[in-house]
PDB file of C-alpha atoms in Angstrom:
ATOM      1  CA  MET A  13       0.176   0.016  -0.113  1.00  0.00           C
ATOM      2  CA  THR A  14       1.302   3.249  -0.718  1.00  0.00           C
ATOM      3  CA  ALA A  15       1.468   6.422   1.336  1.00  0.00           C
ATOM      4  CA  LYS A  16      -1.343   7.926  -0.216  1.00  0.00           C
ATOM      5  CA  ASP A  17      -3.892   4.945   0.085  1.00  0.00           C
ATOM      6  CA  SER A  18      -2.859   4.791   3.844  1.00  0.00           C
ATOM      7  CA  ALA A  19      -3.758   8.391   4.156  1.00  0.00           C
ATOM      8  CA  THR A  20      -6.946   8.152   2.318  1.00  0.00           C
ATOM      9  CA  ALA A  21      -7.676   4.625   4.626  1.00  0.00           C
ATOM     10  CA  GLY A  22      -7.112   6.853   7.801  1.00  0.00           C
ATOM     11  CA  LEU A  23      -9.213   9.720   7.006  1.00  0.00           C
ATOM     12  CA  ARG A  24     -11.970   7.400   5.769  1.00  0.00           C
ATOM     13  CA  ILE A  25     -11.855   5.572   9.554  1.00  0.00           C
ATOM     14  CA  ALA A  26     -11.624   9.309  11.293  1.00  0.00           C
ATOM     15  CA  VAL A  27     -14.756  10.522   9.105  1.00  0.00           C
ATOM     16  CA  SER A  28     -16.945   7.462  10.462  1.00  0.00           C
ATOM     17  CA  PRO A  29     -15.369   5.994  13.290  1.00  0.00           C
ATOM     18  CA  THR A  30     -18.660   4.768  14.878  1.00  0.00           C
ATOM     19  CA  LYS A  31     -19.315   2.653  11.697  1.00  0.00           C
ATOM     20  CA  ASP A  32     -15.941   1.162  11.377  1.00  0.00           C
ATOM     21  CA  LEU A  33     -15.513   0.282  14.859  1.00  0.00           C
ATOM     22  CA  SER A  34     -18.934  -1.206  15.248  1.00  0.00           C
ATOM     23  CA  ALA A  35     -18.333  -3.574  12.365  1.00  0.00           C
ATOM     24  CA  ALA A  36     -14.951  -4.346  14.012  1.00  0.00           C
ATOM     25  CA  ALA A  37     -16.454  -5.349  16.976  1.00  0.00           C
ATOM     26  CA  SER A  38     -18.887  -7.620  15.283  1.00  0.00           C
ATOM     27  CA  THR A  39     -16.351  -9.129  13.141  1.00  0.00           C
ATOM     28  CA  THR A  40     -13.644  -9.884  15.883  1.00  0.00           C
ATOM     29  CA  ASP A  41     -16.072 -10.131  19.306  1.00  0.00           C
ATOM     30  CA  GLY A  42     -19.415 -11.394  17.894  1.00  0.00           C
ATOM     31  CA  PRO A  43     -22.981  -9.826  18.151  1.00  0.00           C
ATOM     32  CA  ALA A  44     -23.380  -6.653  19.516  1.00  0.00           C
ATOM     33  CA  ALA A  45     -24.508  -6.367  23.065  1.00  0.00           C
ATOM     34  CA  ALA A  46     -28.165  -5.634  23.638  1.00  0.00           C
ATOM     35  CA  PRO A  47     -29.038  -1.889  24.613  1.00  0.00           C
ATOM     36  CA  ALA A  48     -28.971  -1.128  28.248  1.00  0.00           C
ATOM     37  CA  PRO A  49     -32.279  -0.952  29.964  1.00  0.00           C
ATOM     38  CA  VAL A  50     -34.007   2.508  30.643  1.00  0.00           C
ATOM     39  CA  PRO A  51     -33.373   3.233  34.280  1.00  0.00           C
ATOM     40  CA  VAL A  52     -36.424   4.425  36.075  1.00  0.00           C
ATOM     41  CA  PRO A  53     -36.565   7.867  37.437  1.00  0.00           C
ATOM     42  CA  ALA A  54     -34.876   8.116  41.110  1.00  0.00           C
ATOM     43  CA  GLY A  55     -37.495  10.601  42.066  1.00  0.00           C
ATOM     44  CA  ARG A  56     -40.069   7.690  41.355  1.00  0.00           C
ATOM     45  CA  ASN A  57     -38.516   5.398  43.514  1.00  0.00           C
ATOM     46  CA  GLY A  58     -37.941   7.730  46.260  1.00  0.00           C
ATOM     47  CA  THR A  59     -41.658   8.742  46.104  1.00  0.00           C
ATOM     48  CA  LEU A  60     -42.752   5.014  46.266  1.00  0.00           C
ATOM     49  CA  LEU A  61     -40.261   4.527  49.270  1.00  0.00           C
ATOM     50  CA  ALA A  62     -41.407   7.414  51.163  1.00  0.00           C
ATOM     51  CA  LEU A  63     -45.123   6.211  50.767  1.00  0.00           C
ATOM     52  CA  LEU A  64     -44.054   3.094  52.136  1.00  0.00           C
ATOM     53  CA  GLY A  65     -42.855   4.649  55.362  1.00  0.00           C
ATOM     54  CA  VAL A  66     -45.807   7.187  55.691  1.00  0.00           C
ATOM     55  CA  THR A  67     -47.888   3.833  55.555  1.00  0.00           C
ATOM     56  CA  ALA A  68     -45.828   2.091  58.005  1.00  0.00           C
ATOM     57  CA  PHE A  69     -46.239   5.110  60.254  1.00  0.00           C
ATOM     58  CA  SER A  70     -49.640   5.555  59.965  1.00  0.00           C
ATOM     59  CA  LEU A  71     -50.064   2.052  61.710  1.00  0.00           C
ATOM     60  CA  THR A  72     -48.359   3.528  64.937  1.00  0.00           C
ATOM     61  CA  PHE A  73     -50.884   5.072  66.662  1.00  0.00           C
ATOM     62  CA  PRO A  74     -53.394   2.145  66.379  1.00  0.00           C
ATOM     63  CA  SER A  75     -50.515  -0.231  67.326  1.00  0.00           C
ATOM     64  CA  THR A  76     -49.373   1.772  70.148  1.00  0.00           C
ATOM     65  CA  ALA A  77     -53.297   1.518  71.492  1.00  0.00           C
ATOM     66  CA  TRP A  78     -52.613  -2.097  71.347  1.00  0.00           C
ATOM     67  CA  GLY A  79     -49.786  -2.062  72.885  1.00  0.00           C
ATOM     68  CA  LEU A  80     -51.212  -0.007  75.685  1.00  0.00           C
ATOM     69  CA  GLU A  81     -53.579  -2.884  76.485  1.00  0.00           C
ATOM     70  CA  SER A  82     -50.494  -4.971  77.927  1.00  0.00           C
ATOM     71  CA  PHE A  83     -47.617  -2.572  78.947  1.00  0.00           C
ATOM     72  CA  GLY A  84     -47.596   0.977  80.674  1.00  0.00           C
ATOM     73  CA  PRO A  85     -46.653   4.105  78.360  1.00  0.00           C
ATOM     74  CA  TRP A  86     -42.980   3.953  79.831  1.00  0.00           C
ATOM     75  CA  SER A  87     -42.408   0.445  79.616  1.00  0.00           C
ATOM     76  CA  LEU A  88     -43.815   0.192  76.138  1.00  0.00           C
ATOM     77  CA  VAL A  89     -41.497   3.094  74.800  1.00  0.00           C
ATOM     78  CA  ALA A  90     -38.516   1.405  76.490  1.00  0.00           C
ATOM     79  CA  LEU A  91     -39.223  -2.223  75.221  1.00  0.00           C
ATOM     80  CA  ARG A  92     -39.940  -0.735  71.751  1.00  0.00           C
ATOM     81  CA  SER A  93     -36.649   0.695  71.836  1.00  0.00           C
ATOM     82  CA  LEU A  94     -34.663  -2.207  72.588  1.00  0.00           C
ATOM     83  CA  LEU A  95     -36.571  -4.626  70.476  1.00  0.00           C
ATOM     84  CA  ALA A  96     -35.891  -2.303  67.607  1.00  0.00           C
ATOM     85  CA  ALA A  97     -32.223  -1.995  68.406  1.00  0.00           C
ATOM     86  CA  ALA A  98     -31.875  -5.498  68.749  1.00  0.00           C
ATOM     87  CA  VAL A  99     -33.206  -6.026  65.260  1.00  0.00           C
ATOM     88  CA  ALA A 100     -30.955  -3.309  64.293  1.00  0.00           C
ATOM     89  CA  GLY A 101     -27.788  -4.853  65.535  1.00  0.00           C
ATOM     90  CA  ALA A 102     -28.388  -8.462  64.010  1.00  0.00           C
ATOM     91  CA  VAL A 103     -28.529  -6.997  60.806  1.00  0.00           C
ATOM     92  CA  PHE A 104     -25.526  -4.778  61.270  1.00  0.00           C
ATOM     93  CA  VAL A 105     -23.284  -7.690  62.740  1.00  0.00           C
ATOM     94  CA  ALA A 106     -24.721 -10.038  59.647  1.00  0.00           C
ATOM     95  CA  ALA A 107     -23.532  -6.911  57.219  1.00  0.00           C
ATOM     96  CA  ARG A 108     -20.507  -6.307  58.926  1.00  0.00           C
ATOM     97  CA  VAL A 109     -21.390  -2.748  58.943  1.00  0.00           C
ATOM     98  CA  ARG A 110     -18.706  -0.361  60.199  1.00  0.00           C
ATOM     99  CA  LEU A 111     -18.673   2.383  62.408  1.00  0.00           C
ATOM    100  CA  PRO A 112     -19.959   5.811  61.409  1.00  0.00           C
ATOM    101  CA  GLU A 113     -17.113   8.685  60.808  1.00  0.00           C
ATOM    102  CA  ARG A 114     -17.047  11.049  63.650  1.00  0.00           C
ATOM    103  CA  GLN A 115     -18.619  13.706  62.407  1.00  0.00           C
ATOM    104  CA  HIS A 116     -21.891  12.249  61.555  1.00  0.00           C
ATOM    105  CA  TRP A 117     -22.643  11.033  65.561  1.00  0.00           C
ATOM    106  CA  ALA A 118     -24.137  14.281  66.533  1.00  0.00           C
ATOM    107  CA  GLY A 119     -26.830  13.907  63.911  1.00  0.00           C
ATOM    108  CA  LEU A 120     -27.502  10.474  65.121  1.00  0.00           C
ATOM    109  CA  ALA A 121     -27.972  11.994  68.312  1.00  0.00           C
ATOM    110  CA  VAL A 122     -30.338  13.997  66.981  1.00  0.00           C
ATOM    111  CA  VAL A 123     -32.592  11.521  65.015  1.00  0.00           C
ATOM    112  CA  ALA A 124     -32.013   9.045  68.433  1.00  0.00           C
ATOM    113  CA  GLY A 125     -33.418  12.084  70.406  1.00  0.00           C
ATOM    114  CA  GLY A 126     -36.266  13.185  68.238  1.00  0.00           C
ATOM    115  CA  VAL A 127     -37.292  10.016  66.539  1.00  0.00           C
ATOM    116  CA  VAL A 128     -36.228   6.938  68.813  1.00  0.00           C
ATOM    117  CA  VAL A 129     -37.150   8.495  72.170  1.00  0.00           C
ATOM    118  CA  GLY A 130     -38.801  11.571  71.787  1.00  0.00           C
ATOM    119  CA  PHE A 131     -41.515  10.967  69.362  1.00  0.00           C
ATOM    120  CA  PRO A 132     -42.625   7.640  70.895  1.00  0.00           C
ATOM    121  CA  LEU A 133     -42.572   8.826  74.264  1.00  0.00           C
ATOM    122  CA  LEU A 134     -44.518  11.879  73.637  1.00  0.00           C
ATOM    123  CA  THR A 135     -47.063  10.276  71.358  1.00  0.00           C
ATOM    124  CA  THR A 136     -47.585   7.434  73.978  1.00  0.00           C
ATOM    125  CA  LEU A 137     -47.953   9.802  77.031  1.00  0.00           C
ATOM    126  CA  ALA A 138     -50.653  11.640  74.747  1.00  0.00           C
ATOM    127  CA  LEU A 139     -52.868   8.524  73.725  1.00  0.00           C
ATOM    128  CA  GLN A 140     -53.486   8.217  77.623  1.00  0.00           C
ATOM    129  CA  THR A 141     -55.709  10.671  77.461  1.00  0.00           C
ATOM    130  CA  SER A 142     -56.567  11.145  73.494  1.00  0.00           C
ATOM    131  CA  THR A 143     -58.063   8.781  70.778  1.00  0.00           C
ATOM    132  CA  THR A 144     -55.721   7.571  68.167  1.00  0.00           C
ATOM    133  CA  SER A 145     -57.792   9.908  65.401  1.00  0.00           C
ATOM    134  CA  HIS A 146     -57.548  12.893  67.111  1.00  0.00           C
ATOM    135  CA  ALA A 147     -53.619  12.265  67.853  1.00  0.00           C
ATOM    136  CA  ALA A 148     -53.366  11.674  63.827  1.00  0.00           C
ATOM    137  CA  VAL A 149     -54.674  14.797  62.909  1.00  0.00           C
ATOM    138  CA  VAL A 150     -52.684  16.918  65.083  1.00  0.00           C
ATOM    139  CA  VAL A 151     -49.506  14.945  64.128  1.00  0.00           C
ATOM    140  CA  GLY A 152     -50.694  16.005  60.500  1.00  0.00           C
ATOM    141  CA  LEU A 153     -49.062  19.196  61.265  1.00  0.00           C
ATOM    142  CA  LEU A 154     -45.565  17.215  60.874  1.00  0.00           C
ATOM    143  CA  PRO A 155     -45.034  17.929  57.138  1.00  0.00           C
ATOM    144  CA  LEU A 156     -45.235  21.497  57.384  1.00  0.00           C
ATOM    145  CA  THR A 157     -42.918  21.308  60.596  1.00  0.00           C
ATOM    146  CA  THR A 158     -40.559  19.212  58.918  1.00  0.00           C
ATOM    147  CA  ALA A 159     -40.406  21.740  55.976  1.00  0.00           C
ATOM    148  CA  VAL A 160     -39.438  24.651  57.976  1.00  0.00           C
ATOM    149  CA  PHE A 161     -36.965  22.572  59.836  1.00  0.00           C
ATOM    150  CA  SER A 162     -35.286  21.187  56.623  1.00  0.00           C
ATOM    151  CA  CYS A 163     -35.150  25.096  55.428  1.00  0.00           C
ATOM    152  CA  LEU A 164     -33.233  26.031  58.242  1.00  0.00           C
ATOM    153  CA  ARG A 165     -31.011  23.066  58.552  1.00  0.00           C
ATOM    154  CA  THR A 166     -30.055  22.555  55.247  1.00  0.00           C
ATOM    155  CA  GLY A 167     -30.750  26.599  53.356  1.00  0.00           C
ATOM    156  CA  SER A 168     -33.015  24.695  50.887  1.00  0.00           C
ATOM    157  CA  ARG A 169     -35.676  26.913  49.268  1.00  0.00           C
ATOM    158  CA  PRO A 170     -38.626  25.453  47.922  1.00  0.00           C
ATOM    159  CA  PRO A 171     -40.784  27.747  45.474  1.00  0.00           C
ATOM    160  CA  ARG A 172     -43.916  29.517  46.563  1.00  0.00           C
ATOM    161  CA  THR A 173     -46.395  27.302  44.890  1.00  0.00           C
ATOM    162  CA  PHE A 174     -44.678  24.483  47.340  1.00  0.00           C
ATOM    163  CA  TRP A 175     -45.289  26.802  50.477  1.00  0.00           C
ATOM    164  CA  ALA A 176     -48.907  27.642  49.608  1.00  0.00           C
ATOM    165  CA  ALA A 177     -49.780  24.225  48.780  1.00  0.00           C
ATOM    166  CA  ALA A 178     -48.080  22.964  52.210  1.00  0.00           C
ATOM    167  CA  LEU A 179     -49.878  26.079  54.246  1.00  0.00           C
ATOM    168  CA  ALA A 180     -53.229  24.887  52.708  1.00  0.00           C
ATOM    169  CA  GLY A 181     -52.609  21.347  53.737  1.00  0.00           C
ATOM    170  CA  ALA A 182     -51.867  22.321  57.360  1.00  0.00           C
ATOM    171  CA  ALA A 183     -55.064  24.703  57.369  1.00  0.00           C
ATOM    172  CA  VAL A 184     -56.873  21.685  56.629  1.00  0.00           C
ATOM    173  CA  VAL A 185     -55.479  19.266  59.369  1.00  0.00           C
ATOM    174  CA  ILE A 186     -56.141  22.253  61.842  1.00  0.00           C
ATOM    175  CA  ALA A 187     -59.560  22.895  61.015  1.00  0.00           C
ATOM    176  CA  PHE A 188     -60.110  19.045  60.637  1.00  0.00           C
ATOM    177  CA  THR A 189     -58.590  18.837  64.589  1.00  0.00           C
ATOM    178  CA  VAL A 190     -60.655  21.321  66.063  1.00  0.00           C
ATOM    179  CA  LEU A 191     -63.948  20.253  64.146  1.00  0.00           C
ATOM    180  CA  GLN A 192     -62.949  16.427  65.580  1.00  0.00           C
ATOM    181  CA  SER A 193     -62.717  17.846  69.281  1.00  0.00           C
ATOM    182  CA  GLY A 194     -65.688  19.937  69.392  1.00  0.00           C
ATOM    183  CA  GLY A 195     -63.897  23.325  69.341  1.00  0.00           C
ATOM    184  CA  GLY A 196     -61.402  22.537  72.082  1.00  0.00           C
ATOM    185  CA  LEU A 197     -58.010  20.813  72.510  1.00  0.00           C
ATOM    186  CA  SER A 198     -57.465  17.588  74.769  1.00  0.00           C
ATOM    187  CA  THR A 199     -55.011  17.638  77.436  1.00  0.00           C
ATOM    188  CA  GLY A 200     -52.764  15.617  75.488  1.00  0.00           C
ATOM    189  CA  ASP A 201     -51.988  18.064  72.763  1.00  0.00           C
ATOM    190  CA  LEU A 202     -49.263  19.622  74.462  1.00  0.00           C
ATOM    191  CA  TYR A 203     -47.282  16.101  74.356  1.00  0.00           C
ATOM    192  CA  LEU A 204     -48.394  16.082  70.916  1.00  0.00           C
ATOM    193  CA  PHE A 205     -47.300  19.742  69.460  1.00  0.00           C
ATOM    194  CA  CYS A 206     -43.880  19.013  71.524  1.00  0.00           C
ATOM    195  CA  ALA A 207     -43.727  15.486  69.659  1.00  0.00           C
ATOM    196  CA  LEU A 208     -43.721  17.505  66.518  1.00  0.00           C
ATOM    197  CA  LEU A 209     -41.024  19.750  66.921  1.00  0.00           C
ATOM    198  CA  VAL A 210     -38.725  16.650  68.113  1.00  0.00           C
ATOM    199  CA  CYS A 211     -39.641  14.512  65.267  1.00  0.00           C
ATOM    200  CA  ALA A 212     -39.440  16.980  62.534  1.00  0.00           C
ATOM    201  CA  ALA A 213     -35.845  17.615  63.826  1.00  0.00           C
ATOM    202  CA  GLY A 214     -35.050  14.148  63.865  1.00  0.00           C
ATOM    203  CA  TYR A 215     -36.525  13.661  60.424  1.00  0.00           C
ATOM    204  CA  THR A 216     -34.437  16.418  58.821  1.00  0.00           C
ATOM    205  CA  GLU A 217     -31.423  15.345  60.137  1.00  0.00           C
ATOM    206  CA  GLY A 218     -31.749  11.910  59.217  1.00  0.00           C
ATOM    207  CA  GLY A 219     -32.775  12.855  55.552  1.00  0.00           C
ATOM    208  CA  ARG A 220     -29.458  14.512  55.706  1.00  0.00           C
ATOM    209  CA  LEU A 221     -27.290  11.808  57.111  1.00  0.00           C
ATOM    210  CA  ALA A 222     -29.109   9.353  54.548  1.00  0.00           C
ATOM    211  CA  LYS A 223     -27.277  11.304  51.511  1.00  0.00           C
ATOM    212  CA  VAL A 224     -23.950  10.164  52.980  1.00  0.00           C
ATOM    213  CA  MET A 225     -25.071   6.488  54.824  1.00  0.00           C
ATOM    214  CA  PRO A 226     -27.734   4.241  53.990  1.00  0.00           C
ATOM    215  CA  GLY A 227     -31.022   4.905  55.437  1.00  0.00           C
ATOM    216  CA  TRP A 228     -31.145   1.538  57.089  1.00  0.00           C
ATOM    217  CA  GLN A 229     -27.474   2.543  59.062  1.00  0.00           C
ATOM    218  CA  VAL A 230     -29.135   5.807  60.061  1.00  0.00           C
ATOM    219  CA  ILE A 231     -31.987   4.453  62.306  1.00  0.00           C
ATOM    220  CA  GLY A 232     -30.138   1.528  62.942  1.00  0.00           C
ATOM    221  CA  TRP A 233     -27.173   3.404  64.473  1.00  0.00           C
ATOM    222  CA  ALA A 234     -29.565   5.972  66.400  1.00  0.00           C
ATOM    223  CA  LEU A 235     -31.383   2.668  67.727  1.00  0.00           C
ATOM    224  CA  LEU A 236     -28.124   1.357  69.367  1.00  0.00           C
ATOM    225  CA  LEU A 237     -27.199   4.870  70.899  1.00  0.00           C
ATOM    226  CA  THR A 238     -30.315   4.471  72.990  1.00  0.00           C
ATOM    227  CA  VAL A 239     -29.694   1.065  74.423  1.00  0.00           C
ATOM    228  CA  PRO A 240     -28.216   2.007  77.824  1.00  0.00           C
ATOM    229  CA  LEU A 241     -31.088   4.904  78.256  1.00  0.00           C
ATOM    230  CA  ALA A 242     -33.762   1.965  76.967  1.00  0.00           C
ATOM    231  CA  VAL A 243     -32.433  -0.543  79.436  1.00  0.00           C
ATOM    232  CA  ALA A 244     -32.330   1.954  82.273  1.00  0.00           C
ATOM    233  CA  GLY A 245     -35.804   2.904  81.456  1.00  0.00           C
ATOM    234  CA  ALA A 246     -37.266  -0.574  81.235  1.00  0.00           C
ATOM    235  CA  ALA A 247     -35.722  -1.608  84.664  1.00  0.00           C
ATOM    236  CA  VAL A 248     -37.268   1.298  86.263  1.00  0.00           C
ATOM    237  CA  ALA A 249     -40.735   1.153  84.588  1.00  0.00           C
ATOM    238  CA  LEU A 250     -41.597  -2.642  84.598  1.00  0.00           C
ATOM    239  CA  PRO A 251     -41.552  -2.902  88.386  1.00  0.00           C
ATOM    240  CA  TYR A 252     -44.198   0.129  88.550  1.00  0.00           C
ATOM    241  CA  GLU A 253     -45.934  -1.031  85.008  1.00  0.00           C
ATOM    242  CA  PRO A 254     -46.476  -4.739  85.235  1.00  0.00           C
ATOM    243  CA  ALA A 255     -47.126  -6.223  81.949  1.00  0.00           C
ATOM    244  CA  ARG A 256     -50.484  -7.945  81.387  1.00  0.00           C
ATOM    245  CA  LEU A 257     -49.572  -9.911  78.149  1.00  0.00           C
ATOM    246  CA  THR A 258     -52.847  -9.900  75.379  1.00  0.00           C
ATOM    247  CA  ALA A 259     -52.425 -10.907  71.666  1.00  0.00           C
ATOM    248  CA  HIS A 260     -53.275  -7.099  70.721  1.00  0.00           C
ATOM    249  CA  GLY A 261     -50.458  -5.888  73.112  1.00  0.00           C
ATOM    250  CA  VAL A 262     -47.939  -8.274  71.672  1.00  0.00           C
ATOM    251  CA  VAL A 263     -48.478  -7.579  68.154  1.00  0.00           C
ATOM    252  CA  GLY A 264     -48.734  -3.666  69.094  1.00  0.00           C
ATOM    253  CA  LEU A 265     -45.270  -3.924  70.363  1.00  0.00           C
ATOM    254  CA  VAL A 266     -43.629  -6.092  67.595  1.00  0.00           C
ATOM    255  CA  TRP A 267     -45.297  -3.680  65.052  1.00  0.00           C
ATOM    256  CA  VAL A 268     -44.319  -0.452  66.448  1.00  0.00           C
ATOM    257  CA  SER A 269     -40.670  -1.784  66.844  1.00  0.00           C
ATOM    258  CA  VAL A 270     -39.816  -3.539  63.773  1.00  0.00           C
ATOM    259  CA  ALA A 271     -42.230  -2.183  61.239  1.00  0.00           C
ATOM    260  CA  SER A 272     -42.665   1.526  62.441  1.00  0.00           C
ATOM    261  CA  THR A 273     -39.366   1.942  64.280  1.00  0.00           C
ATOM    262  CA  PHE A 274     -37.032   0.195  62.121  1.00  0.00           C
ATOM    263  CA  LEU A 275     -38.331  -0.948  58.491  1.00  0.00           C
ATOM    264  CA  GLY A 276     -40.312   2.136  58.397  1.00  0.00           C
ATOM    265  CA  LEU A 277     -37.612   4.977  59.208  1.00  0.00           C
ATOM    266  CA  TYR A 278     -35.479   2.589  56.730  1.00  0.00           C
ATOM    267  CA  VAL A 279     -37.515   3.357  53.604  1.00  0.00           C
ATOM    268  CA  TRP A 280     -38.554   7.165  54.836  1.00  0.00           C
ATOM    269  CA  TYR A 281     -34.979   7.832  55.021  1.00  0.00           C
ATOM    270  CA  ARG A 282     -33.967   6.216  51.782  1.00  0.00           C
ATOM    271  CA  GLY A 283     -36.898   7.978  50.140  1.00  0.00           C
ATOM    272  CA  MET A 284     -36.090  11.300  51.658  1.00  0.00           C
ATOM    273  CA  ALA A 285     -32.779  11.309  50.567  1.00  0.00           C
ATOM    274  CA  ASP A 286     -33.702  11.034  46.855  1.00  0.00           C
ATOM    275  CA  ILE A 287     -36.650  13.545  46.706  1.00  0.00           C
ATOM    276  CA  GLY A 288     -35.491  15.672  49.024  1.00  0.00           C
ATOM    277  CA  VAL A 289     -36.853  16.158  52.900  1.00  0.00           C
ATOM    278  CA  ALA A 290     -39.385  18.947  52.600  1.00  0.00           C
ATOM    279  CA  ARG A 291     -40.971  17.308  49.483  1.00  0.00           C
ATOM    280  CA  ALA A 292     -40.971  13.756  50.895  1.00  0.00           C
ATOM    281  CA  SER A 293     -42.366  15.346  53.842  1.00  0.00           C
ATOM    282  CA  GLN A 294     -45.618  16.365  52.448  1.00  0.00           C
ATOM    283  CA  LEU A 295     -46.308  12.744  51.367  1.00  0.00           C
ATOM    284  CA  GLN A 296     -46.806  12.362  55.261  1.00  0.00           C
ATOM    285  CA  LEU A 297     -50.176  14.903  55.079  1.00  0.00           C
ATOM    286  CA  ALA A 298     -51.788  11.499  53.941  1.00  0.00           C
ATOM    287  CA  GLN A 299     -50.783   9.990  56.895  1.00  0.00           C
ATOM    288  CA  PRO A 300     -53.437  11.298  59.423  1.00  0.00           C
ATOM    289  CA  LEU A 301     -56.163  10.188  57.023  1.00  0.00           C
ATOM    290  CA  LEU A 302     -54.783   6.662  56.633  1.00  0.00           C
ATOM    291  CA  THR A 303     -54.689   6.296  60.320  1.00  0.00           C
ATOM    292  CA  LEU A 304     -58.387   7.515  60.527  1.00  0.00           C
ATOM    293  CA  VAL A 305     -59.096   4.406  58.506  1.00  0.00           C
ATOM    294  CA  TRP A 306     -56.964   1.864  60.843  1.00  0.00           C
ATOM    295  CA  SER A 307     -58.771   3.379  63.729  1.00  0.00           C
ATOM    296  CA  PHE A 308     -61.800   2.530  62.428  1.00  0.00           C
ATOM    297  CA  LEU A 309     -60.918  -0.894  61.135  1.00  0.00           C
ATOM    298  CA  LEU A 310     -58.661  -1.756  63.956  1.00  0.00           C
ATOM    299  CA  LEU A 311     -59.847  -0.165  67.053  1.00  0.00           C
ATOM    300  CA  GLY A 312     -63.808   0.392  66.060  1.00  0.00           C
ATOM    301  CA  GLU A 313     -63.314   4.272  66.798  1.00  0.00           C
ATOM    302  CA  ASP A 314     -66.085   6.161  64.860  1.00  0.00           C
ATOM    303  CA  ILE A 315     -65.307   8.348  61.936  1.00  0.00           C
ATOM    304  CA  THR A 316     -66.849  11.877  61.266  1.00  0.00           C
ATOM    305  CA  PRO A 317     -68.670  12.824  57.797  1.00  0.00           C
ATOM    306  CA  ALA A 318     -65.755  15.813  57.602  1.00  0.00           C
ATOM    307  CA  ALA A 319     -62.956  12.946  57.061  1.00  0.00           C
ATOM    308  CA  PRO A 320     -63.756  11.691  53.271  1.00  0.00           C
ATOM    309  CA  VAL A 321     -63.761  16.025  52.770  1.00  0.00           C
ATOM    310  CA  ALA A 322     -60.889  16.189  54.416  1.00  0.00           C
ATOM    311  CA  ALA A 323     -58.959  13.525  52.603  1.00  0.00           C
ATOM    312  CA  VAL A 324     -59.879  15.181  49.103  1.00  0.00           C
ATOM    313  CA  ALA A 325     -58.479  18.209  50.319  1.00  0.00           C
ATOM    314  CA  VAL A 326     -55.440  17.098  51.645  1.00  0.00           C
ATOM    315  CA  LEU A 327     -54.810  14.499  48.615  1.00  0.00           C
ATOM    316  CA  VAL A 328     -54.997  17.672  46.180  1.00  0.00           C
ATOM    317  CA  CYS A 329     -52.236  19.642  48.675  1.00  0.00           C
ATOM    318  CA  ILE A 330     -50.088  16.596  48.225  1.00  0.00           C
ATOM    319  CA  ALA A 331     -50.197  16.591  44.557  1.00  0.00           C
ATOM    320  CA  ALA A 332     -49.606  20.420  44.091  1.00  0.00           C
ATOM    321  CA  THR A 333     -46.565  20.037  46.467  1.00  0.00           C
ATOM    322  CA  GLN A 334     -44.945  17.075  44.611  1.00  0.00           C
ATOM    323  CA  ARG A 335     -45.385  18.786  41.430  1.00  0.00           C
ATOM    324  CA  ALA A 336     -44.017  21.874  42.557  1.00  0.00           C
ATOM    325  CA  GLY A 337     -41.154  20.332  44.052  1.00  0.00           C
ATOM    326  CA  ALA A 338     -40.739  18.128  40.856  1.00  0.00           C
ATOM    327  CA  ARG A 339     -40.420  21.504  39.223  1.00  0.00           C
ATOM    328  CA  ARG A 340     -37.712  22.829  41.254  1.00  0.00           C
ATOM    329  CA  SER A 341     -35.718  19.628  41.006  1.00  0.00           C
TER     330      SER A 341
END
């Protein structure tokens, strides 16, 4: 081959490299590989995981009411934390999980104080004087509270339409709460409002940590941090609150320990890490209405005619917040 022919061949390859390289691959390496599957959008997976978490959380109050049939409030919270920590510890040993980095321990302590100890204890105490349906609608303010904490902690700035829809959803929840309670507030409302604050802080910090470590490790380490406190609490509370085991009590304890505290928070934090804390928090507007359904089916509590109206209004607000969040993303 002459120098001119070589140059012409090289120019031909440079002009159409894809065709020539594909042909070379097909002749030397066999048939071309199948095209890669189109991945599912991450936001869709995050929304699904967050919804699974909301479903697990919606059964927490009815399960707590069942648990109170067998255990006192302090004993139930201590045993709940111990059982959930035992599950997390077994998973950690099987997976050979390494200790988190030092800078994450402060955030894990916030998650432990807000989600593992504060919220379960305050809501359990509230259920001594409040019905599960009343507690559910008060805690319906949690999405807005979490969104505010998220903005303060992470510096996120959702669009105005997001805040308008979130405030509308909160207004529906407040109106529904007042209507359910006959125009007044129960004595357990103070516990519930404090529970909102500590849980929102724990959700926000957990959602932030879930971006740097798996969500199940976030809640797992938070649970393990509370083991000394839970052991001490059980040792002190059980002698003063003797257990009276029933089927409902055992099922309630197992659910709030394994499903609500560990598995529910695992998928919840993964969802928040994917779609954002503020946007995921608005999915929780559906939680009080789901809890009303479970309260009717499992506890036999009456559901007022206002519940379907509130359900439709809240679902509209959820759709608006999700659309606004997706538009900003």
